[in-house]
C-alpha cells in the first residue's frame, strides 16, 4: 500500500527565507507525486506534479520539487518566502489506474515579517 | 469559466438528519471524487467514480452514499449513520483518459456542521 509522510505539521519561516517542506512516500511502483496548496476555507490548488518526465519539477508561485527515488522523497522548496505563501501544503501520491490520491497530513506554513 | 462548484459553502444540520452536498463540474471530466478533511488528518477519500452510473467506495465510505446519474454531477449524502459528520468536504474531478489523468481539480468545499 502506498503512503505519504510529511515531516512537520507546522513550519514557520521568515519573509525572504528558504521554504522547505518535506515529503516521503512509499510505493512499490514508480509513483505520480503532487504538491497542493490550500488557503483557509478553500479547495486545493495544484502547485506542481511529478510524472517521470524530469526529476526537478517547477511549479507555480516560484515553487519547485525534486524527485529522489533513492530517498523516496519529493521535497518542496521556494528560495524566498512571501507573506502570500502562508497556507497549508499537501503532498500526494498516486500510482493506480483509478487516479486515486493518497494525501499526507499536511504542513501549515506561517510566514513572519 | 470551467471548474467545479460545490454548494452550499456552509451547511448546518441537526443530528439524525440526512444531508446532501452538491458537486457539479463543467470540465467534461470522467472521474469524480469526494474527500473529507479534518484538522491534522489530510484528505481522506470517501467515494469515487470513473464513469456515469458507476462508483467505488474509498477509505471511509461508511455512513455516506453517492450517485452518478450525470457526468457533470456527483452528489454526496451524509446519512444519520455517519458518527462524526462535522467536517470540511471537498469534491474533485480528473480526466483520466488524458496525459494529465492523475491531476485532480478541486472545488471550493462545503463545511458541514452537525449539532
JSON list of C-alpha atoms in Angstrom, two decimals:
[
{"chain": "A", "resi": 1, "resn": "UNK", "atom": "CA", "xyz": [0.00, 0.00, 0.00]},
{"chain": "A", "resi": 2, "resn": "UNK", "atom": "CA", "xyz": [1.17, 3.48, -0.77]},
{"chain": "A", "resi": 3, "resn": "UNK", "atom": "CA", "xyz": [1.56, 6.12, 1.91]},
{"chain": "A", "resi": 4, "resn": "UNK", "atom": "CA", "xyz": [2.79, 9.66, 2.28]},
{"chain": "A", "resi": 5, "resn": "UNK", "atom": "CA", "xyz": [4.60, 11.22, 5.22]},
{"chain": "A", "resi": 6, "resn": "UNK", "atom": "CA", "xyz": [5.02, 14.95, 5.63]},
{"chain": "A", "resi": 7, "resn": "UNK", "atom": "CA", "xyz": [7.60, 15.84, 8.24]},
{"chain": "A", "resi": 8, "resn": "UNK", "atom": "CA", "xyz": [6.40, 18.71, 10.39]},
{"chain": "A", "resi": 9, "resn": "UNK", "atom": "CA", "xyz": [2.78, 19.72, 10.78]},
{"chain": "A", "resi": 10, "resn": "UNK", "atom": "CA", "xyz": [3.74, 23.38, 11.22]},
{"chain": "A", "resi": 11, "resn": "UNK", "atom": "CA", "xyz": [6.62, 25.35, 9.72]},
{"chain": "A", "resi": 12, "resn": "UNK", "atom": "CA", "xyz": [7.45, 28.96, 10.46]},
{"chain": "A", "resi": 13, "resn": "UNK", "atom": "CA", "xyz": [9.68, 30.90, 8.08]},
{"chain": "A", "resi": 14, "resn": "UNK", "atom": "CA", "xyz": [10.76, 34.49, 7.86]},
{"chain": "A", "resi": 15, "resn": "UNK", "atom": "CA", "xyz": [9.81, 36.54, 4.84]},
{"chain": "A", "resi": 16, "resn": "UNK", "atom": "CA", "xyz": [12.62, 36.17, 2.29]},
{"chain": "A", "resi": 17, "resn": "UNK", "atom": "CA", "xyz": [13.94, 32.93, 3.78]},
{"chain": "A", "resi": 18, "resn": "UNK", "atom": "CA", "xyz": [14.03, 29.50, 2.18]},
{"chain": "A", "resi": 19, "resn": "UNK", "atom": "CA", "xyz": [10.88, 27.42, 2.37]},
{"chain": "A", "resi": 20, "resn": "UNK", "atom": "CA", "xyz": [11.49, 23.67, 2.66]},
{"chain": "A", "resi": 21, "resn": "UNK", "atom": "CA", "xyz": [8.64, 21.22, 3.10]},
{"chain": "A", "resi": 22, "resn": "UNK", "atom": "CA", "xyz": [9.46, 17.55, 3.35]},
{"chain": "A", "resi": 23, "resn": "UNK", "atom": "CA", "xyz": [7.56, 14.67, 1.80]},
{"chain": "A", "resi": 24, "resn": "UNK", "atom": "CA", "xyz": [8.46, 10.99, 1.79]},
{"chain": "A", "resi": 25, "resn": "UNK", "atom": "CA", "xyz": [6.41, 8.32, 0.09]},
{"chain": "A", "resi": 26, "resn": "UNK", "atom": "CA", "xyz": [6.22, 4.58, 0.00]},
{"chain": "A", "resi": 27, "resn": "UNK", "atom": "CA", "xyz": [5.25, 2.88, -3.21]},
{"chain": "A", "resi": 28, "resn": "UNK", "atom": "CA", "xyz": [6.18, -0.42, -4.79]},
{"chain": "A", "resi": 29, "resn": "UNK", "atom": "CA", "xyz": [5.96, 1.00, -8.30]},
{"chain": "A", "resi": 30, "resn": "UNK", "atom": "CA", "xyz": [7.00, 4.35, -9.79]},
{"chain": "A", "resi": 31, "resn": "UNK", "atom": "CA", "xyz": [4.57, 6.88, -8.45]},
{"chain": "A", "resi": 32, "resn": "UNK", "atom": "CA", "xyz": [2.97, 10.08, -9.60]},
{"chain": "A", "resi": 33, "resn": "UNK", "atom": "CA", "xyz": [3.63, 12.77, -6.99]},
{"chain": "A", "resi": 34, "resn": "UNK", "atom": "CA", "xyz": [1.89, 16.05, -6.34]},
{"chain": "A", "resi": 35, "resn": "UNK", "atom": "CA", "xyz": [2.06, 19.12, -4.16]},
{"chain": "A", "resi": 36, "resn": "UNK", "atom": "CA", "xyz": [-1.14, 21.04, -3.50]},
{"chain": "A", "resi": 37, "resn": "UNK", "atom": "CA", "xyz": [-1.70, 24.29, -1.59]},
{"chain": "A", "resi": 38, "resn": "UNK", "atom": "CA", "xyz": [-4.82, 25.18, 0.38]},
{"chain": "A", "resi": 39, "resn": "UNK", "atom": "CA", "xyz": [-5.74, 28.64, 1.64]},
{"chain": "A", "resi": 40, "resn": "UNK", "atom": "CA", "xyz": [-8.22, 28.89, 4.55]},
{"chain": "A", "resi": 41, "resn": "UNK", "atom": "CA", "xyz": [-11.70, 27.59, 3.78]},
{"chain": "A", "resi": 42, "resn": "UNK", "atom": "CA", "xyz": [-10.84, 26.96, 0.15]},
{"chain": "A", "resi": 43, "resn": "UNK", "atom": "CA", "xyz": [-10.24, 23.98, -2.08]},
{"chain": "A", "resi": 44, "resn": "UNK", "atom": "CA", "xyz": [-6.84, 22.65, -3.10]},
{"chain": "A", "resi": 45, "resn": "UNK", "atom": "CA", "xyz": [-4.77, 24.14, -5.90]},
{"chain": "A", "resi": 46, "resn": "UNK", "atom": "CA", "xyz": [-2.09, 22.18, -7.71]},
{"chain": "A", "resi": 47, "resn": "UNK", "atom": "CA", "xyz": [1.41, 23.60, -7.23]},
{"chain": "A", "resi": 48, "resn": "UNK", "atom": "CA", "xyz": [3.33, 21.01, -9.24]},
{"chain": "A", "resi": 49, "resn": "UNK", "atom": "CA", "xyz": [3.46, 17.35, -10.18]},
{"chain": "A", "resi": 50, "resn": "UNK", "atom": "CA", "xyz": [6.00, 14.66, -10.97]},
{"chain": "A", "resi": 51, "resn": "UNK", "atom": "CA", "xyz": [5.08, 12.22, -13.73]},
{"chain": "A", "resi": 52, "resn": "UNK", "atom": "CA", "xyz": [8.54, 10.78, -14.54]},
{"chain": "A", "resi": 53, "resn": "UNK", "atom": "CA", "xyz": [9.43, 13.29, -17.28]},
{"chain": "A", "resi": 54, "resn": "UNK", "atom": "CA", "xyz": [12.02, 15.14, -15.16]},
{"chain": "A", "resi": 55, "resn": "UNK", "atom": "CA", "xyz": [13.22, 14.76, -11.58]},
{"chain": "A", "resi": 56, "resn": "UNK", "atom": "CA", "xyz": [13.29, 18.51, -10.91]},
{"chain": "A", "resi": 57, "resn": "UNK", "atom": "CA", "xyz": [9.82, 19.91, -11.29]},
{"chain": "A", "resi": 58, "resn": "UNK", "atom": "CA", "xyz": [8.98, 23.60, -11.38]},
{"chain": "A", "resi": 59, "resn": "UNK", "atom": "CA", "xyz": [5.57, 24.79, -10.36]},
{"chain": "A", "resi": 60, "resn": "UNK", "atom": "CA", "xyz": [3.58, 27.92, -9.83]},
{"chain": "A", "resi": 61, "resn": "UNK", "atom": "CA", "xyz": [4.43, 30.79, -7.47]},
{"chain": "A", "resi": 62, "resn": "UNK", "atom": "CA", "xyz": [8.16, 30.03, -7.58]},
{"chain": "A", "resi": 63, "resn": "UNK", "atom": "CA", "xyz": [7.95, 26.59, -6.00]},
{"chain": "A", "resi": 64, "resn": "UNK", "atom": "CA", "xyz": [9.88, 23.56, -7.17]},
{"chain": "A", "resi": 65, "resn": "UNK", "atom": "CA", "xyz": [10.36, 19.98, -6.02]},
{"chain": "A", "resi": 66, "resn": "UNK", "atom": "CA", "xyz": [12.91, 17.27, -6.68]},
{"chain": "A", "resi": 67, "resn": "UNK", "atom": "CA", "xyz": [12.07, 13.60, -7.02]},
{"chain": "A", "resi": 68, "resn": "UNK", "atom": "CA", "xyz": [14.74, 11.41, -5.42]},
{"chain": "A", "resi": 69, "resn": "UNK", "atom": "CA", "xyz": [14.00, 7.77, -5.96]},
{"chain": "A", "resi": 70, "resn": "UNK", "atom": "CA", "xyz": [16.84, 6.53, -3.73]},
{"chain": "A", "resi": 71, "resn": "UNK", "atom": "CA", "xyz": [15.45, 8.56, -0.83]},
{"chain": "A", "resi": 72, "resn": "UNK", "atom": "CA", "xyz": [11.76, 8.09, -1.76]},
{"chain": "A", "resi": 73, "resn": "UNK", "atom": "CA", "xyz": [11.38, 11.81, -1.30]},
{"chain": "A", "resi": 74, "resn": "UNK", "atom": "CA", "xyz": [9.70, 14.71, -3.07]},
{"chain": "A", "resi": 75, "resn": "UNK", "atom": "CA", "xyz": [10.57, 17.79, -1.02]},
{"chain": "A", "resi": 76, "resn": "UNK", "atom": "CA", "xyz": [9.09, 21.17, -1.91]},
{"chain": "A", "resi": 77, "resn": "UNK", "atom": "CA", "xyz": [11.22, 24.31, -1.88]},
{"chain": "A", "resi": 78, "resn": "UNK", "atom": "CA", "xyz": [10.98, 28.01, -2.59]},
{"chain": "A", "resi": 79, "resn": "UNK", "atom": "CA", "xyz": [14.09, 30.21, -2.36]},
{"chain": "A", "resi": 80, "resn": "UNK", "atom": "CA", "xyz": [12.40, 33.26, -0.85]},
{"chain": "A", "resi": 81, "resn": "UNK", "atom": "CA", "xyz": [9.17, 33.17, 1.14]},
{"chain": "A", "resi": 82, "resn": "UNK", "atom": "CA", "xyz": [6.44, 35.75, 0.63]},
{"chain": "A", "resi": 83, "resn": "UNK", "atom": "CA", "xyz": [3.67, 36.60, 3.05]},
{"chain": "A", "resi": 84, "resn": "UNK", "atom": "CA", "xyz": [1.24, 35.20, 0.48]},
{"chain": "A", "resi": 85, "resn": "UNK", "atom": "CA", "xyz": [2.83, 31.75, 0.88]},
{"chain": "A", "resi": 86, "resn": "UNK", "atom": "CA", "xyz": [1.12, 31.32, 4.25]},
{"chain": "A", "resi": 87, "resn": "UNK", "atom": "CA", "xyz": [-1.17, 28.34, 3.69]},
{"chain": "A", "resi": 88, "resn": "UNK", "atom": "CA", "xyz": [-1.40, 24.60, 4.18]},
{"chain": "A", "resi": 89, "resn": "UNK", "atom": "CA", "xyz": [0.54, 22.36, 1.83]},
{"chain": "A", "resi": 90, "resn": "UNK", "atom": "CA", "xyz": [-0.26, 18.76, 0.98]},
{"chain": "A", "resi": 91, "resn": "UNK", "atom": "CA", "xyz": [1.88, 16.13, -0.67]},
{"chain": "A", "resi": 92, "resn": "UNK", "atom": "CA", "xyz": [0.02, 13.36, -2.50]},
{"chain": "A", "resi": 93, "resn": "UNK", "atom": "CA", "xyz": [0.93, 10.15, -4.33]},
{"chain": "A", "resi": 94, "resn": "UNK", "atom": "CA", "xyz": [-0.85, 8.05, -6.92]},
{"chain": "A", "resi": 95, "resn": "UNK", "atom": "CA", "xyz": [0.15, 5.01, -8.91]},
{"chain": "A", "resi": 96, "resn": "UNK", "atom": "CA", "xyz": [-3.02, 3.21, -9.80]},
{"chain": "A", "resi": 97, "resn": "UNK", "atom": "CA", "xyz": [-5.18, 3.47, -12.90]},
{"chain": "A", "resi": 98, "resn": "UNK", "atom": "CA", "xyz": [-8.11, 4.80, -10.89]},
{"chain": "A", "resi": 99, "resn": "UNK", "atom": "CA", "xyz": [-6.31, 8.09, -10.33]},
{"chain": "A", "resi": 100, "resn": "UNK", "atom": "CA", "xyz": [-6.84, 7.91, -6.59]},
{"chain": "A", "resi": 101, "resn": "UNK", "atom": "CA", "xyz": [-4.61, 10.11, -4.47]},
{"chain": "A", "resi": 102, "resn": "UNK", "atom": "CA", "xyz": [-3.16, 9.32, -1.07]},
{"chain": "A", "resi": 103, "resn": "UNK", "atom": "CA", "xyz": [-2.55, 12.56, 0.83]},
{"chain": "A", "resi": 104, "resn": "UNK", "atom": "CA", "xyz": [-0.12, 13.41, 3.57]},
{"chain": "A", "resi": 105, "resn": "UNK", "atom": "CA", "xyz": [-1.41, 15.04, 6.73]},
{"chain": "A", "resi": 106, "resn": "UNK", "atom": "CA", "xyz": [-0.39, 18.48, 5.56]},
{"chain": "A", "resi": 107, "resn": "UNK", "atom": "CA", "xyz": [2.09, 21.16, 6.66]},
{"chain": "A", "resi": 108, "resn": "UNK", "atom": "CA", "xyz": [0.86, 24.55, 7.81]},
{"chain": "A", "resi": 109, "resn": "UNK", "atom": "CA", "xyz": [3.25, 27.32, 6.76]},
{"chain": "A", "resi": 110, "resn": "UNK", "atom": "CA", "xyz": [3.42, 30.57, 8.68]},
{"chain": "A", "resi": 111, "resn": "UNK", "atom": "CA", "xyz": [5.44, 33.45, 7.24]},
{"chain": "A", "resi": 112, "resn": "UNK", "atom": "CA", "xyz": [6.71, 36.08, 9.68]},
{"chain": "A", "resi": 113, "resn": "UNK", "atom": "CA", "xyz": [7.76, 39.61, 8.68]},
{"chain": "B", "resi": 1, "resn": "UNK", "atom": "CA", "xyz": [-15.00, 29.52, -16.94]},
{"chain": "B", "resi": 2, "resn": "UNK", "atom": "CA", "xyz": [-14.58, 25.82, -16.42]},
{"chain": "B", "resi": 3, "resn": "UNK", "atom": "CA", "xyz": [-14.45, 24.49, -12.92]},
{"chain": "B", "resi": 4, "resn": "UNK", "atom": "CA", "xyz": [-16.08, 22.68, -10.05]},
{"chain": "B", "resi": 5, "resn": "UNK", "atom": "CA", "xyz": [-18.83, 24.16, -7.94]},
{"chain": "B", "resi": 6, "resn": "UNK", "atom": "CA", "xyz": [-19.92, 22.96, -4.54]},
{"chain": "B", "resi": 7, "resn": "UNK", "atom": "CA", "xyz": [-22.94, 24.22, -2.74]},
{"chain": "B", "resi": 8, "resn": "UNK", "atom": "CA", "xyz": [-23.62, 25.44, -0.22]},
{"chain": "B", "resi": 9, "resn": "UNK", "atom": "CA", "xyz": [-20.39, 26.82, 1.23]},
{"chain": "B", "resi": 10, "resn": "UNK", "atom": "CA", "xyz": [-21.63, 26.31, 4.80]},
{"chain": "B", "resi": 11, "resn": "UNK", "atom": "CA", "xyz": [-24.27, 23.83, 5.90]},
{"chain": "B", "resi": 12, "resn": "UNK", "atom": "CA", "xyz": [-25.81, 23.26, 9.31]},
{"chain": "B", "resi": 13, "resn": "UNK", "atom": "CA", "xyz": [-27.88, 20.26, 10.27]},
{"chain": "B", "resi": 14, "resn": "UNK", "atom": "CA", "xyz": [-29.33, 18.65, 13.32]},
{"chain": "B", "resi": 15, "resn": "UNK", "atom": "CA", "xyz": [-28.08, 15.25, 14.40]},
{"chain": "B", "resi": 16, "resn": "UNK", "atom": "CA", "xyz": [-30.09, 12.43, 12.88]},
{"chain": "B", "resi": 17, "resn": "UNK", "atom": "CA", "xyz": [-30.86, 14.21, 9.63]},
{"chain": "B", "resi": 18, "resn": "UNK", "atom": "CA", "xyz": [-29.52, 13.17, 6.25]},
{"chain": "B", "resi": 19, "resn": "UNK", "atom": "CA", "xyz": [-27.95, 15.92, 4.19]},
{"chain": "B", "resi": 20, "resn": "UNK", "atom": "CA", "xyz": [-26.86, 16.06, 0.54]},
{"chain": "B", "resi": 21, "resn": "UNK", "atom": "CA", "xyz": [-23.86, 18.01, -0.66]},
{"chain": "B", "resi": 22, "resn": "UNK", "atom": "CA", "xyz": [-23.81, 19.16, -4.25]},
{"chain": "B", "resi": 23, "resn": "UNK", "atom": "CA", "xyz": [-20.87, 18.88, -6.66]},
{"chain": "B", "resi": 24, "resn": "UNK", "atom": "CA", "xyz": [-21.04, 19.97, -10.28]},
{"chain": "B", "resi": 25, "resn": "UNK", "atom": "CA", "xyz": [-18.25, 20.19, -12.86]},
{"chain": "B", "resi": 26, "resn": "UNK", "atom": "CA", "xyz": [-18.17, 21.60, -16.37]},
{"chain": "B", "resi": 27, "resn": "UNK", "atom": "CA", "xyz": [-14.69, 20.34, -17.22]},
{"chain": "B", "resi": 28, "resn": "UNK", "atom": "CA", "xyz": [-16.07, 17.32, -19.06]},
{"chain": "B", "resi": 29, "resn": "UNK", "atom": "CA", "xyz": [-14.06, 15.07, -16.75]},
{"chain": "B", "resi": 30, "resn": "UNK", "atom": "CA", "xyz": [-14.86, 11.41, -16.48]},
{"chain": "B", "resi": 31, "resn": "UNK", "atom": "CA", "xyz": [-13.69, 10.83, -12.92]},
{"chain": "B", "resi": 32, "resn": "UNK", "atom": "CA", "xyz": [-15.02, 12.49, -9.77]},
{"chain": "B", "resi": 33, "resn": "UNK", "atom": "CA", "xyz": [-14.08, 12.12, -6.11]},
{"chain": "B", "resi": 34, "resn": "UNK", "atom": "CA", "xyz": [-15.29, 13.06, -2.64]},
{"chain": "B", "resi": 35, "resn": "UNK", "atom": "CA", "xyz": [-12.89, 13.72, 0.21]},
{"chain": "B", "resi": 36, "resn": "UNK", "atom": "CA", "xyz": [-13.34, 14.52, 3.84]},
{"chain": "B", "resi": 37, "resn": "UNK", "atom": "CA", "xyz": [-10.88, 16.86, 5.56]},
{"chain": "B", "resi": 38, "resn": "UNK", "atom": "CA", "xyz": [-10.34, 17.01, 9.31]},
{"chain": "B", "resi": 39, "resn": "UNK", "atom": "CA", "xyz": [-7.64, 19.06, 11.05]},
{"chain": "B", "resi": 40, "resn": "UNK", "atom": "CA", "xyz": [-4.30, 17.27, 11.10]},
{"chain": "B", "resi": 41, "resn": "UNK", "atom": "CA", "xyz": [-5.51, 14.31, 9.03]},
{"chain": "B", "resi": 42, "resn": "UNK", "atom": "CA", "xyz": [-5.13, 15.48, 5.48]},
{"chain": "B", "resi": 43, "resn": "UNK", "atom": "CA", "xyz": [-7.77, 14.40, 2.99]},
{"chain": "B", "resi": 44, "resn": "UNK", "atom": "CA", "xyz": [-9.43, 11.03, 3.14]},
{"chain": "B", "resi": 45, "resn": "UNK", "atom": "CA", "xyz": [-11.25, 9.50, 0.18]},
{"chain": "B", "resi": 46, "resn": "UNK", "atom": "CA", "xyz": [-14.94, 8.77, 0.69]},
{"chain": "B", "resi": 47, "resn": "UNK", "atom": "CA", "xyz": [-16.16, 7.68, -2.76]},
{"chain": "B", "resi": 48, "resn": "UNK", "atom": "CA", "xyz": [-15.00, 7.96, -6.34]},
{"chain": "B", "resi": 49, "resn": "UNK", "atom": "CA", "xyz": [-16.50, 7.43, -9.76]},
{"chain": "B", "resi": 50, "resn": "UNK", "atom": "CA", "xyz": [-14.81, 6.93, -13.10]},
{"chain": "B", "resi": 51, "resn": "UNK", "atom": "CA", "xyz": [-17.91, 6.77, -15.24]},
{"chain": "B", "resi": 52, "resn": "UNK", "atom": "CA", "xyz": [-21.59, 7.54, -15.13]},
{"chain": "B", "resi": 53, "resn": "UNK", "atom": "CA", "xyz": [-23.68, 5.05, -13.15]},
{"chain": "B", "resi": 54, "resn": "UNK", "atom": "CA", "xyz": [-20.62, 3.52, -11.53]},
{"chain": "B", "resi": 55, "resn": "UNK", "atom": "CA", "xyz": [-18.82, 4.39, -8.30]},
{"chain": "B", "resi": 56, "resn": "UNK", "atom": "CA", "xyz": [-16.49, 2.80, -5.78]},
{"chain": "B", "resi": 57, "resn": "UNK", "atom": "CA", "xyz": [-16.02, 3.07, -2.04]},
{"chain": "B", "resi": 58, "resn": "UNK", "atom": "CA", "xyz": [-12.98, 4.85, -0.79]},
{"chain": "B", "resi": 59, "resn": "UNK", "atom": "CA", "xyz": [-11.25, 4.52, 2.55]},
{"chain": "B", "resi": 60, "resn": "UNK", "atom": "CA", "xyz": [-14.05, 5.93, 4.73]},
{"chain": "B", "resi": 61, "resn": "UNK", "atom": "CA", "xyz": [-17.34, 5.22, 2.91]},
{"chain": "B", "resi": 62, "resn": "UNK", "atom": "CA", "xyz": [-19.35, 4.12, 5.96]},
{"chain": "B", "resi": 63, "resn": "UNK", "atom": "CA", "xyz": [-22.24, 6.49, 6.63]},
{"chain": "B", "resi": 64, "resn": "UNK", "atom": "CA", "xyz": [-22.07, 8.08, 3.19]},
{"chain": "B", "resi": 65, "resn": "UNK", "atom": "CA", "xyz": [-23.77, 7.44, -0.15]},
{"chain": "B", "resi": 66, "resn": "UNK", "atom": "CA", "xyz": [-23.35, 8.84, -3.65]},
{"chain": "B", "resi": 67, "resn": "UNK", "atom": "CA", "xyz": [-24.92, 8.73, -7.09]},
{"chain": "B", "resi": 68, "resn": "UNK", "atom": "CA", "xyz": [-23.55, 9.43, -10.55]},
{"chain": "B", "resi": 69, "resn": "UNK", "atom": "CA", "xyz": [-26.53, 9.79, -12.87]},
{"chain": "B", "resi": 70, "resn": "UNK", "atom": "CA", "xyz": [-24.90, 12.50, -14.97]},
{"chain": "B", "resi": 71, "resn": "UNK", "atom": "CA", "xyz": [-21.29, 13.03, -15.99]},
{"chain": "B", "resi": 72, "resn": "UNK", "atom": "CA", "xyz": [-21.19, 16.53, -14.53]},
{"chain": "B", "resi": 73, "resn": "UNK", "atom": "CA", "xyz": [-22.79, 15.77, -11.17]},
{"chain": "B", "resi": 74, "resn": "UNK", "atom": "CA", "xyz": [-21.68, 13.67, -8.18]},
{"chain": "B", "resi": 75, "resn": "UNK", "atom": "CA", "xyz": [-23.78, 14.45, -5.08]},
{"chain": "B", "resi": 76, "resn": "UNK", "atom": "CA", "xyz": [-22.78, 13.11, -1.67]},
{"chain": "B", "resi": 77, "resn": "UNK", "atom": "CA", "xyz": [-25.31, 12.23, 1.01]},
{"chain": "B", "resi": 78, "resn": "UNK", "atom": "CA", "xyz": [-24.17, 12.22, 4.60]},
{"chain": "B", "resi": 79, "resn": "UNK", "atom": "CA", "xyz": [-26.53, 9.88, 6.40]},
{"chain": "B", "resi": 80, "resn": "UNK", "atom": "CA", "xyz": [-27.51, 9.74, 10.04]},
{"chain": "B", "resi": 81, "resn": "UNK", "atom": "CA", "xyz": [-25.33, 6.63, 10.30]},
{"chain": "B", "resi": 82, "resn": "UNK", "atom": "CA", "xyz": [-22.16, 8.74, 9.97]},
{"chain": "B", "resi": 83, "resn": "UNK", "atom": "CA", "xyz": [-21.00, 9.10, 13.56]},
{"chain": "B", "resi": 84, "resn": "UNK", "atom": "CA", "xyz": [-18.87, 12.22, 13.18]},
{"chain": "B", "resi": 85, "resn": "UNK", "atom": "CA", "xyz": [-20.20, 14.12, 10.17]},
{"chain": "B", "resi": 86, "resn": "UNK", "atom": "CA", "xyz": [-18.89, 17.57, 11.07]},
{"chain": "B", "resi": 87, "resn": "UNK", "atom": "CA", "xyz": [-16.03, 18.22, 8.63]},
{"chain": "B", "resi": 88, "resn": "UNK", "atom": "CA", "xyz": [-14.91, 20.04, 5.51]},
{"chain": "B", "resi": 89, "resn": "UNK", "atom": "CA", "xyz": [-15.95, 18.15, 2.35]},
{"chain": "B", "resi": 90, "resn": "UNK", "atom": "CA", "xyz": [-14.10, 18.52, -0.91]},
{"chain": "B", "resi": 91, "resn": "UNK", "atom": "CA", "xyz": [-15.13, 17.35, -4.35]},
{"chain": "B", "resi": 92, "resn": "UNK", "atom": "CA", "xyz": [-12.62, 16.81, -7.14]},
{"chain": "B", "resi": 93, "resn": "UNK", "atom": "CA", "xyz": [-12.56, 15.68, -10.75]},
{"chain": "B", "resi": 94, "resn": "UNK", "atom": "CA", "xyz": [-9.96, 14.43, -13.21]},
{"chain": "B", "resi": 95, "resn": "UNK", "atom": "CA", "xyz": [-9.81, 13.46, -16.82]},
{"chain": "B", "resi": 96, "resn": "UNK", "atom": "CA", "xyz": [-8.32, 10.02, -16.52]},
{"chain": "B", "resi": 97, "resn": "UNK", "atom": "CA", "xyz": [-8.12, 9.39, -20.24]},
{"chain": "B", "resi": 98, "resn": "UNK", "atom": "CA", "xyz": [-5.68, 12.23, -20.87]},
{"chain": "B", "resi": 99, "resn": "UNK", "atom": "CA", "xyz": [-1.97, 12.62, -20.25]},
{"chain": "B", "resi": 100, "resn": "UNK", "atom": "CA", "xyz": [-2.93, 14.56, -17.14]},
{"chain": "B", "resi": 101, "resn": "UNK", "atom": "CA", "xyz": [-5.01, 11.68, -15.90]},
{"chain": "B", "resi": 102, "resn": "UNK", "atom": "CA", "xyz": [-3.68, 11.86, -12.37]},
{"chain": "B", "resi": 103, "resn": "UNK", "atom": "CA", "xyz": [-4.19, 15.57, -11.81]},
{"chain": "B", "resi": 104, "resn": "UNK", "atom": "CA", "xyz": [-7.25, 16.29, -9.76]},
{"chain": "B", "resi": 105, "resn": "UNK", "atom": "CA", "xyz": [-9.08, 19.61, -9.79]},
{"chain": "B", "resi": 106, "resn": "UNK", "atom": "CA", "xyz": [-10.83, 20.62, -6.59]},
{"chain": "B", "resi": 107, "resn": "UNK", "atom": "CA", "xyz": [-13.97, 22.52, -5.77]},
{"chain": "B", "resi": 108, "resn": "UNK", "atom": "CA", "xyz": [-14.10, 25.19, -3.04]},
{"chain": "B", "resi": 109, "resn": "UNK", "atom": "CA", "xyz": [-15.52, 22.79, -0.44]},
{"chain": "B", "resi": 110, "resn": "UNK", "atom": "CA", "xyz": [-18.55, 22.63, 1.84]},
{"chain": "B", "resi": 111, "resn": "UNK", "atom": "CA", "xyz": [-18.18, 22.97, 5.59]},
{"chain": "B", "resi": 112, "resn": "UNK", "atom": "CA", "xyz": [-20.79, 20.81, 7.29]},
{"chain": "B", "resi": 113, "resn": "UNK", "atom": "CA", "xyz": [-21.64, 21.32, 10.94]},
{"chain": "B", "resi": 114, "resn": "UNK", "atom": "CA", "xyz": [-23.94, 18.87, 12.69]},
{"chain": "B", "resi": 115, "resn": "UNK", "atom": "CA", "xyz": [-25.21, 19.63, 16.18]}
]
